[in-house]
């Protein structure tokens, strides 16, 4: 049974880097402090909720995918 559980999680472990590659690549040029500053400011404007956190985190990824960091500042 333990082997079965181990093999069933193997595809998830192999796919995990691919799942995060797009989001990491989108904001990869942006410093972590800049991303955090954006998300905190966005949440202050839109509410301190889990939904605001998710929306603000997603919006900076979209901005980063369209606008290089050199043009952001």
C-alpha atoms as an extended CHARMM CRD file, in Angstrom:
* protein
*
        73  EXT
         1         1  UNK       CA              0.0000000000        0.0000000000        0.0000000000  PROA      1               0.0000000000
         2         2  UNK       CA              2.8120000000        2.4230000000        0.7860000000  PROA      2               0.0000000000
         3         3  UNK       CA              4.3580000000        1.8610000000       -2.6420000000  PROA      3               0.0000000000
         4         4  UNK       CA              1.0220000000        2.5700000000       -4.2890000000  PROA      4               0.0000000000
         5         5  UNK       CA              0.6850000000        5.8780000000       -2.4370000000  PROA      5               0.0000000000
         6         6  UNK       CA              4.2490000000        6.7850000000       -3.3570000000  PROA      6               0.0000000000
         7         7  UNK       CA              3.6850000000        6.1560000000       -7.0450000000  PROA      7               0.0000000000
         8         8  UNK       CA              0.3790000000        8.0050000000       -7.0420000000  PROA      8               0.0000000000
         9         9  UNK       CA              2.0810000000       11.1850000000       -5.8280000000  PROA      9               0.0000000000
        10        10  UNK       CA              4.9690000000       10.9080000000       -8.2870000000  PROA      10              0.0000000000
        11        11  UNK       CA              3.1370000000       12.6590000000      -11.1560000000  PROA      11              0.0000000000
        12        12  UNK       CA              2.2640000000       15.5270000000       -8.8230000000  PROA      12              0.0000000000
        13        13  UNK       CA              5.8730000000       15.9250000000       -7.7620000000  PROA      13              0.0000000000
        14        14  UNK       CA              7.0490000000       15.8810000000      -11.3580000000  PROA      14              0.0000000000
        15        15  UNK       CA              4.3990000000       18.3700000000      -12.4880000000  PROA      15              0.0000000000
        16        16  UNK       CA              4.8680000000       20.8320000000       -9.6160000000  PROA      16              0.0000000000
        17        17  UNK       CA              7.8410000000       22.6940000000      -11.1460000000  PROA      17              0.0000000000
        18        18  UNK       CA              5.8740000000       23.1170000000      -14.3720000000  PROA      18              0.0000000000
        19        19  UNK       CA              2.8890000000       24.5280000000      -12.5280000000  PROA      19              0.0000000000
        20        20  UNK       CA              4.9840000000       27.2160000000      -10.8860000000  PROA      20              0.0000000000
        21        21  UNK       CA              7.2300000000       27.9230000000      -13.8850000000  PROA      21              0.0000000000
        22        22  UNK       CA              4.7700000000       30.3120000000      -15.5020000000  PROA      22              0.0000000000
        23        23  UNK       CA              4.0920000000       32.3940000000      -12.4050000000  PROA      23              0.0000000000
        24        24  UNK       CA              7.7500000000       32.4630000000      -11.4350000000  PROA      24              0.0000000000
        25        25  UNK       CA              8.7320000000       33.4410000000      -14.9490000000  PROA      25              0.0000000000
        26        26  UNK       CA              6.1320000000       36.1980000000      -15.1220000000  PROA      26              0.0000000000
        27        27  UNK       CA              7.3200000000       37.9570000000      -11.9840000000  PROA      27              0.0000000000
        28        28  UNK       CA             10.8710000000       36.6390000000      -12.1440000000  PROA      28              0.0000000000
        29        29  UNK       CA             12.3760000000       39.9720000000      -13.1450000000  PROA      29              0.0000000000
        30        30  UNK       CA             10.5910000000       41.8290000000      -10.3890000000  PROA      30              0.0000000000
        31        31  UNK       CA             12.3220000000       42.0080000000       -6.9830000000  PROA      31              0.0000000000
        32        32  UNK       CA             10.4520000000       40.2830000000       -4.1790000000  PROA      32              0.0000000000
        33        33  UNK       CA             10.1780000000       43.5370000000       -2.2230000000  PROA      33              0.0000000000
        34        34  UNK       CA              8.5040000000       45.2400000000       -5.2000000000  PROA      34              0.0000000000
        35        35  UNK       CA              5.9970000000       42.4130000000       -5.5660000000  PROA      35              0.0000000000
        36        36  UNK       CA              5.2370000000       42.4570000000       -1.8320000000  PROA      36              0.0000000000
        37        37  UNK       CA              4.8740000000       46.2540000000       -1.8560000000  PROA      37              0.0000000000
        38        38  UNK       CA              2.4240000000       46.0690000000       -4.7530000000  PROA      38              0.0000000000
        39        39  UNK       CA              0.3590000000       43.3050000000       -3.1480000000  PROA      39              0.0000000000
        40        40  UNK       CA              0.2240000000       45.0700000000        0.2330000000  PROA      40              0.0000000000
        41        41  UNK       CA             -0.7990000000       48.3720000000       -1.3860000000  PROA      41              0.0000000000
        42        42  UNK       CA             -3.3930000000       46.6330000000       -3.5190000000  PROA      42              0.0000000000
        43        43  UNK       CA             -4.8200000000       44.8760000000       -0.4660000000  PROA      43              0.0000000000
        44        44  UNK       CA             -4.9240000000       48.1270000000        1.4870000000  PROA      44              0.0000000000
        45        45  UNK       CA             -7.0220000000       49.6160000000       -1.3100000000  PROA      45              0.0000000000
        46        46  UNK       CA             -9.2310000000       46.5840000000       -1.9800000000  PROA      46              0.0000000000
        47        47  UNK       CA             -9.6540000000       45.1190000000        1.5010000000  PROA      47              0.0000000000
        48        48  UNK       CA             -7.6690000000       42.8870000000        3.7900000000  PROA      48              0.0000000000
        49        49  UNK       CA             -9.3260000000       39.6610000000        2.6850000000  PROA      49              0.0000000000
        50        50  UNK       CA             -8.1560000000       36.3680000000        1.2470000000  PROA      50              0.0000000000
        51        51  UNK       CA             -9.9250000000       37.2130000000       -2.0180000000  PROA      51              0.0000000000
        52        52  UNK       CA             -8.0430000000       40.5240000000       -2.2390000000  PROA      52              0.0000000000
        53        53  UNK       CA             -4.7580000000       38.7080000000       -1.5860000000  PROA      53              0.0000000000
        54        54  UNK       CA             -5.4160000000       36.2840000000       -4.4250000000  PROA      54              0.0000000000
        55        55  UNK       CA             -6.5750000000       39.0190000000       -6.8190000000  PROA      55              0.0000000000
        56        56  UNK       CA             -3.6670000000       41.3170000000       -6.0330000000  PROA      56              0.0000000000
        57        57  UNK       CA             -1.1220000000       38.5080000000       -6.3230000000  PROA      57              0.0000000000
        58        58  UNK       CA             -2.5560000000       37.5330000000       -9.6790000000  PROA      58              0.0000000000
        59        59  UNK       CA             -2.6640000000       41.1080000000      -10.9610000000  PROA      59              0.0000000000
        60        60  UNK       CA              1.0490000000       41.7180000000      -10.3320000000  PROA      60              0.0000000000
        61        61  UNK       CA              1.8100000000       38.5180000000      -12.2390000000  PROA      61              0.0000000000
        62        62  UNK       CA             -0.2180000000       39.8190000000      -15.1830000000  PROA      62              0.0000000000
        63        63  UNK       CA              1.5200000000       43.1950000000      -14.9990000000  PROA      63              0.0000000000
        64        64  UNK       CA              4.9080000000       41.4590000000      -14.8910000000  PROA      64              0.0000000000
        65        65  UNK       CA              4.0300000000       39.3400000000      -17.9210000000  PROA      65              0.0000000000
        66        66  UNK       CA              3.1820000000       42.4720000000      -19.9360000000  PROA      66              0.0000000000
        67        67  UNK       CA              5.5790000000       45.0700000000      -18.5660000000  PROA      67              0.0000000000
        68        68  UNK       CA              9.2910000000       44.4360000000      -17.9150000000  PROA      68              0.0000000000
        69        69  UNK       CA             10.5250000000       45.6150000000      -14.5280000000  PROA      69              0.0000000000
        70        70  UNK       CA             12.7270000000       48.2620000000      -16.1720000000  PROA      70              0.0000000000
        71        71  UNK       CA              9.5560000000       49.9890000000      -17.4080000000  PROA      71              0.0000000000
        72        72  UNK       CA              7.5670000000       49.3990000000      -14.2000000000  PROA      72              0.0000000000
        73        73  UNK       CA              9.5120000000       51.7580000000      -11.9580000000  PROA      73              0.0000000000
